[in-house]
Tab-separated table of C-alpha atoms and ligand atoms in Angstrom:
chain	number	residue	atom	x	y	z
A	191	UNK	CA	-26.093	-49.996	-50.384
A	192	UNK	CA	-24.861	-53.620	-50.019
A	193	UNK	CA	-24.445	-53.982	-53.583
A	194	UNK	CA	-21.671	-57.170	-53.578
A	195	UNK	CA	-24.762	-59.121	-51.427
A	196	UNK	CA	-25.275	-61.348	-54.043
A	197	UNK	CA	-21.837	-63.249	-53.682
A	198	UNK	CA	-21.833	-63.428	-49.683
A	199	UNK	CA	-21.694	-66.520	-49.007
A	200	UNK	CA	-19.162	-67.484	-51.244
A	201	UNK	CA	-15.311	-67.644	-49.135
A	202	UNK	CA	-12.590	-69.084	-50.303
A	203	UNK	CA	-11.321	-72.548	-49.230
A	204	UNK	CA	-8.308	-71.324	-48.380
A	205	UNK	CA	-9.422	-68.706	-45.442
A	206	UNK	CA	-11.465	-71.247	-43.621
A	207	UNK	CA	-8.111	-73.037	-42.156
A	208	UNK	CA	-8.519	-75.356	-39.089
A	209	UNK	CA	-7.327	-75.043	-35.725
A	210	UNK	CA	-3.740	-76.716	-36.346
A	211	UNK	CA	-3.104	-74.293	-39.557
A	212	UNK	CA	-3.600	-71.125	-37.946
A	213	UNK	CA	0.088	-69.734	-36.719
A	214	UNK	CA	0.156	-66.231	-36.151
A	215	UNK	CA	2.821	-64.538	-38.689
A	216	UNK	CA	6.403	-63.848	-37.272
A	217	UNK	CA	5.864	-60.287	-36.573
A	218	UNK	CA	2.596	-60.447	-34.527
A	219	UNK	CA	2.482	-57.295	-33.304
A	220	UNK	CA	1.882	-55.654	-36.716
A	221	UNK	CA	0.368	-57.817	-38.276
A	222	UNK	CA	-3.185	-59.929	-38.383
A	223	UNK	CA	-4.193	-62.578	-40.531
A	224	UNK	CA	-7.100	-63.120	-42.032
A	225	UNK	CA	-8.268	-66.533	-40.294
A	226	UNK	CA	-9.080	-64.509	-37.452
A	227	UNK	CA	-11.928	-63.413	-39.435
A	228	UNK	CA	-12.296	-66.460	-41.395
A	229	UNK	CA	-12.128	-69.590	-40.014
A	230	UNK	CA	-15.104	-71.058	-38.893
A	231	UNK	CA	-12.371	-73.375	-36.224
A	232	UNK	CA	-11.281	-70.153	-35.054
A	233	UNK	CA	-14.594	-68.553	-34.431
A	234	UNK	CA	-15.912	-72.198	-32.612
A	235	UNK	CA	-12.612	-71.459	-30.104
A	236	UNK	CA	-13.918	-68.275	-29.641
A	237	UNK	CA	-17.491	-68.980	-28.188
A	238	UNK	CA	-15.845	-71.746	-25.795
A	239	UNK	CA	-12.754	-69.689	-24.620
A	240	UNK	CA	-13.782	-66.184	-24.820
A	241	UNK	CA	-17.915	-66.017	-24.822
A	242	UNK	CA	-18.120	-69.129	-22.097
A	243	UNK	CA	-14.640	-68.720	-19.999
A	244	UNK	CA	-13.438	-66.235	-17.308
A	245	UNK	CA	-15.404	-63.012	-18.986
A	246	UNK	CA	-18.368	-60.993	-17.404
A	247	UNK	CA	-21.221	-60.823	-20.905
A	248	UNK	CA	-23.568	-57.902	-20.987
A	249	UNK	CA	-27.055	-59.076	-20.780
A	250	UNK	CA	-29.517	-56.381	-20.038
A	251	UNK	CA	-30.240	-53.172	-18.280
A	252	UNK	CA	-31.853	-53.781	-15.037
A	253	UNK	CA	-34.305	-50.711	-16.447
A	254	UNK	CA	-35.663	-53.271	-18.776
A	255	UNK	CA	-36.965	-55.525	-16.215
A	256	UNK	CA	-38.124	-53.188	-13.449
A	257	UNK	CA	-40.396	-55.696	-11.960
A	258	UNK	CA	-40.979	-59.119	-10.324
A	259	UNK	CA	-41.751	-61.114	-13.283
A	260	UNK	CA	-40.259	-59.216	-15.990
A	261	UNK	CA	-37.956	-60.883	-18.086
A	262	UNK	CA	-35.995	-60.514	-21.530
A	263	UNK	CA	-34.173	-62.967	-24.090
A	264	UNK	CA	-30.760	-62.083	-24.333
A	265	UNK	CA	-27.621	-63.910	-25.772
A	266	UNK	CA	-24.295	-64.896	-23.821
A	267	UNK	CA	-21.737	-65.013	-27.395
A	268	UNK	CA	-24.199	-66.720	-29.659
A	269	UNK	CA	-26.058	-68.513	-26.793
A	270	UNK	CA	-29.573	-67.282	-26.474
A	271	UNK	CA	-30.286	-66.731	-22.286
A	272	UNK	CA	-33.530	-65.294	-20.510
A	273	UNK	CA	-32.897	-62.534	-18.282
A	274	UNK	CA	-35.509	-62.438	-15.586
A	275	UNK	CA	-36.338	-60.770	-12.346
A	276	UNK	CA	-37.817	-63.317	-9.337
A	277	UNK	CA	-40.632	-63.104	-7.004
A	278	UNK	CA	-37.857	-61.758	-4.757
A	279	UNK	CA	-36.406	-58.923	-6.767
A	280	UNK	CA	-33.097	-60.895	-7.891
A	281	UNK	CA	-32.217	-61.404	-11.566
A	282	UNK	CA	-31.455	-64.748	-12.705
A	283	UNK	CA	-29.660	-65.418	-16.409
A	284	UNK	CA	-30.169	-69.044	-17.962
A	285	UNK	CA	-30.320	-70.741	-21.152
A	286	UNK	CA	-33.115	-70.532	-22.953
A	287	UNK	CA	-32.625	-74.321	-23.801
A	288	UNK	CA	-35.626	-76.541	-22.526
A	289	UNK	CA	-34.727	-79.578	-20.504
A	290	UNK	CA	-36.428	-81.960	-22.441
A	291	UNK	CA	-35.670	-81.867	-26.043
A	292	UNK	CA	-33.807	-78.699	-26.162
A	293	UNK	CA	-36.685	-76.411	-27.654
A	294	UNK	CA	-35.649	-72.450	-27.267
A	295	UNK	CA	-38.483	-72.388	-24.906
A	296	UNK	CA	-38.951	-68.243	-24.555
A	297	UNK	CA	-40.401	-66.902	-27.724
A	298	UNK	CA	-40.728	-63.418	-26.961
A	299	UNK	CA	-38.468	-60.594	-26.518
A	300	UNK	CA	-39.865	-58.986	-23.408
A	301	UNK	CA	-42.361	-59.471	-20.946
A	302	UNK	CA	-43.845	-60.221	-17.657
A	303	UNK	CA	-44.660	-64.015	-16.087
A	304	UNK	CA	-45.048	-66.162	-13.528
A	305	UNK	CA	-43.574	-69.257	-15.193
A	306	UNK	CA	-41.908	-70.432	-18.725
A	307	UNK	CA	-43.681	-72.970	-20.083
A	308	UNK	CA	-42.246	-74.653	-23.021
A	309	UNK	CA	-44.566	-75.203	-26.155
A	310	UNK	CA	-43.392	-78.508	-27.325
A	311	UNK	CA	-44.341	-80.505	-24.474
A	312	UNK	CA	-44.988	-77.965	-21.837
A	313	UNK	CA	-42.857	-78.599	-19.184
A	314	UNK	CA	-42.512	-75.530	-17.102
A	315	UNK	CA	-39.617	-73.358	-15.458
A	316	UNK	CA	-39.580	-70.802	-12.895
A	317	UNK	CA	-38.433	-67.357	-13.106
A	318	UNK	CA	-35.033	-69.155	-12.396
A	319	UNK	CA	-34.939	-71.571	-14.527
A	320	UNK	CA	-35.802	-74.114	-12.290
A	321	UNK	CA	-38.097	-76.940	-13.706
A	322	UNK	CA	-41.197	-76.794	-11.999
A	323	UNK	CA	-43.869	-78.856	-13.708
A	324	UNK	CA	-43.884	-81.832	-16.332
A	325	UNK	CA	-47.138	-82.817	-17.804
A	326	UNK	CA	-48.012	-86.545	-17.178
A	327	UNK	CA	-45.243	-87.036	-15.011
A	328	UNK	CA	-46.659	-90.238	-13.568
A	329	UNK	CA	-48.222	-91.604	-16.980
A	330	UNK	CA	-51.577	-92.075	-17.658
A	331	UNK	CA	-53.519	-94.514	-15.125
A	332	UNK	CA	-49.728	-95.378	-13.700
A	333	UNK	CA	-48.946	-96.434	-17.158
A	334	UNK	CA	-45.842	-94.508	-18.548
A	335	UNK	CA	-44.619	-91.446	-17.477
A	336	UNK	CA	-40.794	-90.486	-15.262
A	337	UNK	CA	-39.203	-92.818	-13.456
A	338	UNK	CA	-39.850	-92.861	-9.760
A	339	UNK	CA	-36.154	-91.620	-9.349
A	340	UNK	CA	-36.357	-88.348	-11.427
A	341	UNK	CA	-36.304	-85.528	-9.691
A	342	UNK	CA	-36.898	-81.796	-11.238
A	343	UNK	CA	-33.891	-80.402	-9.331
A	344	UNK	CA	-31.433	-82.327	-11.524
A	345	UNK	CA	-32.755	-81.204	-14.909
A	346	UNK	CA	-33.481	-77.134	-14.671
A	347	UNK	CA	-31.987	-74.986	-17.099
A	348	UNK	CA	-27.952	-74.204	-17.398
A	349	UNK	CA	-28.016	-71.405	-15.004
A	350	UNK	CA	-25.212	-68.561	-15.487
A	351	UNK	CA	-23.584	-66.363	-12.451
A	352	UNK	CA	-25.512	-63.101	-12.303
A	353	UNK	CA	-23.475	-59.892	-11.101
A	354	UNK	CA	-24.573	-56.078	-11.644
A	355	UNK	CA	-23.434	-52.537	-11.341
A	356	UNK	CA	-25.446	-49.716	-11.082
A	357	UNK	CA	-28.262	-51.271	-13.388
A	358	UNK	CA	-25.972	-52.714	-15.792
A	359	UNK	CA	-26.551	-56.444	-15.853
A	360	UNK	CA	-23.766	-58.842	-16.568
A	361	UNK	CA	-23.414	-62.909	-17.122
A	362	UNK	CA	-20.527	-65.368	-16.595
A	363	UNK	CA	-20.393	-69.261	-17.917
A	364	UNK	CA	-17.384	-69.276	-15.489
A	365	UNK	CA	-16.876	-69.901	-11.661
A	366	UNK	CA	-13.486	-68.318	-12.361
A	367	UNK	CA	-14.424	-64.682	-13.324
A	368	UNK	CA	-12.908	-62.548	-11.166
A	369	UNK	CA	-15.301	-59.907	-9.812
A	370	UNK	CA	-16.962	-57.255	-12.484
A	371	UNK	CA	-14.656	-54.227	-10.958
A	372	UNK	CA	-11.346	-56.556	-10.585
A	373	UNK	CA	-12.230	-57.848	-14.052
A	374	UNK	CA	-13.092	-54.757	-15.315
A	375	UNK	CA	-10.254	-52.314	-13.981
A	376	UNK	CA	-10.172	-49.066	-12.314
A	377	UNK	CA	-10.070	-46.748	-14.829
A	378	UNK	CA	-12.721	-48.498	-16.959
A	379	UNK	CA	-15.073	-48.385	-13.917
A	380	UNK	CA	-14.177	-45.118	-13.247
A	381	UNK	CA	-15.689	-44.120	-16.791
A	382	UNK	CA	-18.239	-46.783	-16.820
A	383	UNK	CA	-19.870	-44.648	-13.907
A	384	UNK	CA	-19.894	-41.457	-15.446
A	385	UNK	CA	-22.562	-42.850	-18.025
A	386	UNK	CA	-23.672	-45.771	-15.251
A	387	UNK	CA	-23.915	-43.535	-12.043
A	388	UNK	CA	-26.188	-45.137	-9.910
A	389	UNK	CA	-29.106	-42.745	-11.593
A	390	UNK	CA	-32.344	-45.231	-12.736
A	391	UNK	CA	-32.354	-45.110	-16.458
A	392	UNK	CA	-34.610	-44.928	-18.812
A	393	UNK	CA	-34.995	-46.631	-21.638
A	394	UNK	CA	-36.053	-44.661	-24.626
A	395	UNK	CA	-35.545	-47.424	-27.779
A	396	UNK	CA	-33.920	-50.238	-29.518
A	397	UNK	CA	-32.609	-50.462	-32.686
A	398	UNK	CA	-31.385	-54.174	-34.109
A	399	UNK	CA	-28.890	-54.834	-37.323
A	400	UNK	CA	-27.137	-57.169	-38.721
A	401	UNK	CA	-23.245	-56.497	-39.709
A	402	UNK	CA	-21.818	-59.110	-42.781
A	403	UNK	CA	-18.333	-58.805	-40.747
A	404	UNK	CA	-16.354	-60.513	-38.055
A	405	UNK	CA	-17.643	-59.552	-34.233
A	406	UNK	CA	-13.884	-58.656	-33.300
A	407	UNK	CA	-14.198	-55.969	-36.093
A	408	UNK	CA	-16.311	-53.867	-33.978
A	409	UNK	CA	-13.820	-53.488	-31.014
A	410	UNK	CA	-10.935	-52.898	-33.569
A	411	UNK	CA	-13.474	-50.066	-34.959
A	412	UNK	CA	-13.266	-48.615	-31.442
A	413	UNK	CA	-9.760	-48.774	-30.936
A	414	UNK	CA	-8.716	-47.386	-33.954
A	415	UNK	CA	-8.865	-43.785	-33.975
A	416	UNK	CA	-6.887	-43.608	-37.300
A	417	UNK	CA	-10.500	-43.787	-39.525
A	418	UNK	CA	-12.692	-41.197	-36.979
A	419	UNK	CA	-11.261	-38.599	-39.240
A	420	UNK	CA	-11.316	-40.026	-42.001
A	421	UNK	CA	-14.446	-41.918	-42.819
A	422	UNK	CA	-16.070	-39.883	-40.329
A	423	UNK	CA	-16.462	-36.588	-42.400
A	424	UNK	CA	-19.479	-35.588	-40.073
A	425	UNK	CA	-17.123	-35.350	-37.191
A	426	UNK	CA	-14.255	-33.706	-38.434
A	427	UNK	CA	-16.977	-30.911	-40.342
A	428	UNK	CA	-18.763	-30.303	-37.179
A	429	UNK	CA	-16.129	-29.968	-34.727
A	430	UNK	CA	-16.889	-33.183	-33.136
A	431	UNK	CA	-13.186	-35.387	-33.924
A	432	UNK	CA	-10.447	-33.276	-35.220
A	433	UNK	CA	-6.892	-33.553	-35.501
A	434	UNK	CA	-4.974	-32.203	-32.671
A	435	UNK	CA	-8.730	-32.051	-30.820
A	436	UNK	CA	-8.079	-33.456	-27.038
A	437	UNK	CA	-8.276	-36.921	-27.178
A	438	UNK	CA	-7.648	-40.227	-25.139
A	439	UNK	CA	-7.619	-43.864	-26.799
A	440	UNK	CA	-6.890	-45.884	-23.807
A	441	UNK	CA	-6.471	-49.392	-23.074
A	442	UNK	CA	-6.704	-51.726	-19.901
A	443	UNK	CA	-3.566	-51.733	-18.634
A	444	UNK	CA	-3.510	-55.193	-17.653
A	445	UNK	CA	-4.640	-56.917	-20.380
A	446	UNK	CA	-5.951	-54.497	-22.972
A	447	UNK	CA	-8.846	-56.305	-23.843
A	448	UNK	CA	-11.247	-53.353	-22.640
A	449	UNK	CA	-10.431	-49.971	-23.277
A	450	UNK	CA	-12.045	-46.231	-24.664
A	451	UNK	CA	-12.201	-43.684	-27.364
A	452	UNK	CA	-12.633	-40.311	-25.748
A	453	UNK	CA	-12.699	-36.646	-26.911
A	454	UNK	CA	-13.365	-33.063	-25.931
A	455	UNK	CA	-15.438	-30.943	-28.127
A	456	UNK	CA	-14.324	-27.028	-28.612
A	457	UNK	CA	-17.403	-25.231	-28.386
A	458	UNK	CA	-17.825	-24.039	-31.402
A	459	UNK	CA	-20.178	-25.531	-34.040
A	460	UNK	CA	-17.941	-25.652	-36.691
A	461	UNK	CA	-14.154	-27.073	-36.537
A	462	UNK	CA	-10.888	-24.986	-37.233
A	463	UNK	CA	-8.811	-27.562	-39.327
A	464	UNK	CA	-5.321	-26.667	-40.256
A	465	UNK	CA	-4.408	-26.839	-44.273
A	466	UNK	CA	-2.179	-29.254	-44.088
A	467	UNK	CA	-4.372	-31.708	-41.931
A	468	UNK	CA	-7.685	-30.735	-44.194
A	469	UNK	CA	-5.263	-32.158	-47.153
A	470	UNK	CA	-4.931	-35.504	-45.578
A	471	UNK	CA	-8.256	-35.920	-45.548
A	472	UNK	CA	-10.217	-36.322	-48.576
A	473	UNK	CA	-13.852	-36.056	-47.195
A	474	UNK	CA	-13.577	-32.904	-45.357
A	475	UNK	CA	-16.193	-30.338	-47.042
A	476	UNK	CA	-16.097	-26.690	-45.794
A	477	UNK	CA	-19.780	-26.225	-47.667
A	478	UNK	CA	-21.705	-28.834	-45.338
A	479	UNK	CA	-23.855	-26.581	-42.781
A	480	UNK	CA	-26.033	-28.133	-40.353
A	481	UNK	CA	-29.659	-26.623	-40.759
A	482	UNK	CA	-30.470	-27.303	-37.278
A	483	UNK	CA	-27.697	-26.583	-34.851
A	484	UNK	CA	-28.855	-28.135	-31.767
A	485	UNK	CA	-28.222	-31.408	-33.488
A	486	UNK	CA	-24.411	-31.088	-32.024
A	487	UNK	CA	-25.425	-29.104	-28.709
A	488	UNK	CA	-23.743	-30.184	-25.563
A	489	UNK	CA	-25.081	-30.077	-23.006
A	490	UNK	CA	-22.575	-30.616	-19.538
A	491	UNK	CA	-24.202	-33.021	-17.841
A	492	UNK	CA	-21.248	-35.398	-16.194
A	493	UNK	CA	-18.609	-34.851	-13.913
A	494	UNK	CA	-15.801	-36.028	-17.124
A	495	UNK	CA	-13.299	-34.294	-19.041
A	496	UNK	CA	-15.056	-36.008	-22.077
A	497	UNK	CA	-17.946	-34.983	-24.314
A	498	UNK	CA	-17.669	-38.101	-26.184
A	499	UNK	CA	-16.244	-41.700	-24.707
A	500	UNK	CA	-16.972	-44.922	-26.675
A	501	UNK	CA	-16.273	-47.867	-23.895
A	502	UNK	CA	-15.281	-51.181	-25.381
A	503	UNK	CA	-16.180	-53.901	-22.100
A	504	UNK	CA	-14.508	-56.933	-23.461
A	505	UNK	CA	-15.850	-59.044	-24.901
A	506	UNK	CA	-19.873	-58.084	-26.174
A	507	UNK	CA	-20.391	-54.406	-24.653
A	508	UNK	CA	-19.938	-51.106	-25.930
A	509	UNK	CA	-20.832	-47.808	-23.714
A	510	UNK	CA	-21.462	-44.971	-25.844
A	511	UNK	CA	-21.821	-41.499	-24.440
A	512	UNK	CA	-21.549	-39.272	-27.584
A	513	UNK	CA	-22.530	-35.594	-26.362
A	514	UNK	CA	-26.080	-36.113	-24.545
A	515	UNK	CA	-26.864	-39.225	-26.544
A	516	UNK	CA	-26.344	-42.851	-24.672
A	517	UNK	CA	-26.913	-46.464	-25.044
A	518	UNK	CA	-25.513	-49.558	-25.316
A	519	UNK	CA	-24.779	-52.041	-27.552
A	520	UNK	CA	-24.162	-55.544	-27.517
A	521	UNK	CA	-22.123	-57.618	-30.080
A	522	UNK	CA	-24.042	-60.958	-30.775
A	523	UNK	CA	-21.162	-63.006	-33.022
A	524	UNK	CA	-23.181	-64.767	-35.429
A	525	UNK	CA	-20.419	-67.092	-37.412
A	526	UNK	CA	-17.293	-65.625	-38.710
A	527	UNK	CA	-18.922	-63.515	-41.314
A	528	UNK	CA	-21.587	-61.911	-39.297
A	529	UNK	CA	-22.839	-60.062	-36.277
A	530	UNK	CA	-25.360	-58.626	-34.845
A	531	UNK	CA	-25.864	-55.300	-32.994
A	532	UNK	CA	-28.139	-54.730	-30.594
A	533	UNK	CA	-28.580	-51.235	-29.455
A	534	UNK	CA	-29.940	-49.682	-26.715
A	535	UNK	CA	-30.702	-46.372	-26.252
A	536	UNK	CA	-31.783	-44.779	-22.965
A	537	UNK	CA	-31.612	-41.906	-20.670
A	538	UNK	CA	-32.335	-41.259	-17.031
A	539	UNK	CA	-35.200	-40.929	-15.147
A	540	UNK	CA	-35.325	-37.326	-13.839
A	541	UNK	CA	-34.352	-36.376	-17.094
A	542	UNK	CA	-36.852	-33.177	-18.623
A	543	UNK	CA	-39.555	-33.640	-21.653
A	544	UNK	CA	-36.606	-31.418	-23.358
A	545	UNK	CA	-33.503	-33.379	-22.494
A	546	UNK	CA	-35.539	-36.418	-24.002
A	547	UNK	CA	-36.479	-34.791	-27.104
A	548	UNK	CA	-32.841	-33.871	-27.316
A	549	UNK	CA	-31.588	-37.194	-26.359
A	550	UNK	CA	-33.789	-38.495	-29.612
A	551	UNK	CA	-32.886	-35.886	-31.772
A	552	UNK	CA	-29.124	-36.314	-31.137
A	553	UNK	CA	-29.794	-40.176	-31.056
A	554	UNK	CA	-29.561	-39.533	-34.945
A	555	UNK	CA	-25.817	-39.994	-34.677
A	556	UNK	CA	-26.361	-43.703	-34.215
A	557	UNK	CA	-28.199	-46.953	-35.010
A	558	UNK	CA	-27.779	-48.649	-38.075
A	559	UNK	CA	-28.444	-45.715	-40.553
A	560	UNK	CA	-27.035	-42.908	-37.724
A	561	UNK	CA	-24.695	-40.459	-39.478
A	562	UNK	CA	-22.164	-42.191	-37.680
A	563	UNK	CA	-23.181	-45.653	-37.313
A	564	UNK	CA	-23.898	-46.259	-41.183
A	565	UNK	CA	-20.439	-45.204	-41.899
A	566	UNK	CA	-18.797	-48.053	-39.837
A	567	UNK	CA	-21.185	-50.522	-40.863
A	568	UNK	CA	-20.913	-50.143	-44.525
A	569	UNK	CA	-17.014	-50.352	-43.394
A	570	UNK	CA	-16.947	-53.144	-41.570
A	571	UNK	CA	-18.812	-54.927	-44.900
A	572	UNK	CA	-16.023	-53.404	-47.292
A	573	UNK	CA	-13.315	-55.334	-44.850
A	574	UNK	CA	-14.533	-58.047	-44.957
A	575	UNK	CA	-15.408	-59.228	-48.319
A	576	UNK	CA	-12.108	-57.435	-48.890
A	577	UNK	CA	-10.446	-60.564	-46.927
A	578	UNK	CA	-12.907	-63.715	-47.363
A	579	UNK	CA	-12.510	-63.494	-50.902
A	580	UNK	CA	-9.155	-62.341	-51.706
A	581	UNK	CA	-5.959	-64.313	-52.117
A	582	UNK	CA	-3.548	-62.832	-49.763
A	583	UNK	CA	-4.136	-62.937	-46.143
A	584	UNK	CA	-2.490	-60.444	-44.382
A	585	UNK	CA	-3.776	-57.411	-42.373
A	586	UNK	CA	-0.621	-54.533	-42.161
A	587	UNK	CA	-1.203	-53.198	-38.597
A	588	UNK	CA	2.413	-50.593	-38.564
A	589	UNK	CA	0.910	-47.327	-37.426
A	590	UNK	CA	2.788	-46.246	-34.225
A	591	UNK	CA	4.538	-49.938	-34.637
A	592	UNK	CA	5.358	-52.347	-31.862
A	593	UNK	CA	3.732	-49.730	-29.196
A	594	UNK	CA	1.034	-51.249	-27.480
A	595	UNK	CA	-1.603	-50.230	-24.864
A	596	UNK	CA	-3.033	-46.420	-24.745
A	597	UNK	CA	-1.910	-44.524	-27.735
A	598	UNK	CA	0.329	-41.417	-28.183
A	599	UNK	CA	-2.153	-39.601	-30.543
A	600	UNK	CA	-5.007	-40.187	-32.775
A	601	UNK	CA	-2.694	-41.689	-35.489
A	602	UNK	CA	-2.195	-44.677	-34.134
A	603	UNK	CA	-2.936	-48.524	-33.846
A	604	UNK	CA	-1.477	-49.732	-30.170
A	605	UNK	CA	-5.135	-50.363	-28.695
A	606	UNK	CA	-5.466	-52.866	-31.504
A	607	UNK	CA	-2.454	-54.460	-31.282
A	608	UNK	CA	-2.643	-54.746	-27.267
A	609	UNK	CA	-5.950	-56.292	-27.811
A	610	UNK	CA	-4.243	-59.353	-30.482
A	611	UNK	CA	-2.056	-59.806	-28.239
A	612	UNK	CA	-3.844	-61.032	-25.197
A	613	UNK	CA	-6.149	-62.414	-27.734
A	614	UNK	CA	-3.452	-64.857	-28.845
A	615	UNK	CA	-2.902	-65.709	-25.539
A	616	UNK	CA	-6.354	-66.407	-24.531
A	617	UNK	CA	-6.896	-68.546	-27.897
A	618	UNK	CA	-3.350	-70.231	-27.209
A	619	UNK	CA	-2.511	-68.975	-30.623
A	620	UNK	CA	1.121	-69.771	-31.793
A	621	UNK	CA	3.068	-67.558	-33.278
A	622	UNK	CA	5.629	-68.222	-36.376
A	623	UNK	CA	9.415	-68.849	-35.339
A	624	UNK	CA	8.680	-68.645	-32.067
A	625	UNK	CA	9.706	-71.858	-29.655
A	626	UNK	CA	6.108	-73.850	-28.585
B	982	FES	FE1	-39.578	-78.590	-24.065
B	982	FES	FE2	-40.279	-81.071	-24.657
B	982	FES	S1	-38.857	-79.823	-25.652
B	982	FES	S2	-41.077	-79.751	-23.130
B	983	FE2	FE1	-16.276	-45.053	-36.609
């Protein structure tokens, strides 16, 4: 599939400008450049001012760690974190750093303990992070060993605020963040709880992949409703995406960082598609049948005008309610040229054997080789050796120009643009022509 692997790492020079060469080009609404996706500067800028300033992360589902004890590594941007559950129900989120020389200290994905102890020198932390226990402290025979004045309370782990909502666990560097609903908006919480209603989840699998492209790629994906029909041929065939179908791309309205990709099904299996909109698009095939039609069954299960709603939750979470299948999935930047996905797929509780084994079934849809998911991947690749090894530098962002915020239609690229532009202003980005 990846068949250009064997040049990855090569990028030119040129596209890996540093912080004082990147000015945003004159027109800035319609345009991107491609040290956004390059520059290694640029990305550094990002884990400071967007992964570690004001911004709630997505850490964990509180389904994952039911119990006292339970705990799971988890990243905040790049930085790896333990998410654990105390003695006393609460979740605590801290680096998985140790105190001492730095060793990631948690080594396994999930589990259940009383303490962390790290295996270079085995100091130990509790299931707050708080440094409990440090071999030898007092030497050997009084010989060696701490200083009289140390005291374990100054040298825990970094410890992050905690907040949740309705099992949905989120993580802030920042004493700034606002709270999750101020920060999140009403009409994103709003759809957040159609998926996130208070119901205990359950968790039904993980998948985990890496993406060779830029992390900001993957919100652009899901504010850019322009390629659904077009890469997408499985949606358009079976009814699931079509022109004229009714559709909302929205974004936050005050800062458009956060936004949605949602869409009503018509019942049928199989879509009606106009000739003149099944000539724009090349991949549409009449012929394709499904052989097993309860692949793209809905069944009504929320209290939402949508069957389908992709939620992007600025800036590492995506909500995905497509039909009857749901998860999550969190964007782990991993350099400019790489990210990784992790996905989580669940459903609830008091859900039936059935509506489990049709939860799986329609999970198909997504993951890393999902009908759906595999399309955007292999996408996201094609963009972005497109742009680290090219010799112009210019993304042409003009569909529905200068609008911004919740599009008009599905042919459109506002959501993207809003999003740039409270980017820049986040990354203090200037812009060409434009007084300092
Ligand atoms: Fe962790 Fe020394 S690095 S105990
Ligand atoms: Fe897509």
């Amino acid at each position: 599939m990846f068949q250009s692997q064997a040049v990855i790492g090569i990028t030119n020079a040129s596209k890996n400008l540093a912080l004082e060469q990147c000015i945003w080009p004159e027109d800035a609404l319609n345009n991107i450049p491609d040290w956004v996706y390059t520059s290694q500067a640029v990305y550094d800028l990002e884990i400071e001012r967007i992964f570690r300033g004001d911004t709630w992360n997505f850490v964990a589902l509180e389904a994952e760690i039911p119990n006292p004890g339970d705990y799971k590594r988890g990243y905040v941007g790049s930085t790896p974190v333990v998410v654990a559950r105390a003695e006393d129900k609460t979740i605590s989120v801290f680096e998985n750093r140790c105190a001492h020389r730095g060793a990631e200290f948690c080594r396994s994905n999930q589990g259940n303990t009383k303490e962390f102890v790290c295996p270079y020198h085995q100091w130990s932390y509790d299931l707050k992070g708080n440094l409990q226990g440090i071999p030898f402290k007092r030497g050997v025979d009084k010989v060696g060993g701490m200083p009289a004045n140390f005291r374990n309370a100054d040298h825990g782990t970094r410890q992050l605020r905690v907040t949740t909502r309705n099992g949905v666990v989120f993580a802030t560097y920042s004493d700034k963040t606002p709270s999750l609903e101020e920060y999140m908006t009403k009409e994103i919480v709003d759809e957040f709880d159609v998926t996130f209603s208070g119901k205990t989840l359950k968790i039904l699998g993980y998948y985990r992949n890496e993406l060779p492209c830029n992390w900001k790629m993957y919100h652009e994906n899901l504010k850019d409703p322009y390629h659904a029909t077009l890469l997408h041929s499985f949606l358009v065939v079976f009814g699931l995406l079509v022109p004229g179908i009714k559709a909302r791309v929205f974004a936050d309205q005050e800062h458009g960082r956060h936004g949605y990709m949602a869409s009503a099904k018509p019942q049928q299996t199989y879509a009606t598609v106009s000739d003149d909109n099944k000539a724009e698009m090349r991949s549409f095939d009449e012929n394709l049948k499904l052989r097993d039609e309860r692949f793209v069954e809905f069944v009504q299960e929320f209290n939402s005008p949508w069957s389908a709603c992709m939620m992007t939750l600025w800036p590492n979470l995506i909500v995905q309610r497509e039909m009857n299948t749901l998860g999550v999935r969190q964007i782990i930047p991993n350099g400019p040229h790489s990210m990784i996905m992790q996905w989580t797929m669940f459903g609830y509780e008091d859900d039936t054997p059935e509506m489990t084994s049709h939860r799986l079934r329609q999970g198909n849809l997504m993951g890393p080789a999902g009908f759906l998911g595999l399309e955007d991947n292999e996408a996201l690749k094609f963009v972005q050796d497109g742009l680290r090894r090219s010799s112009t530098d210019n993304n042409v962002l003009k569909l529905d120009s200068d609008q911004l915020g919740t599009t008009r239609g599905l042919i459109s690229e506002s959501c993207i643009r809003s999003l740039y532009a409270y980017y820049r202003g986040v990354m203090d980005i200037p812009v060409a022509g434009s007084a300092a």
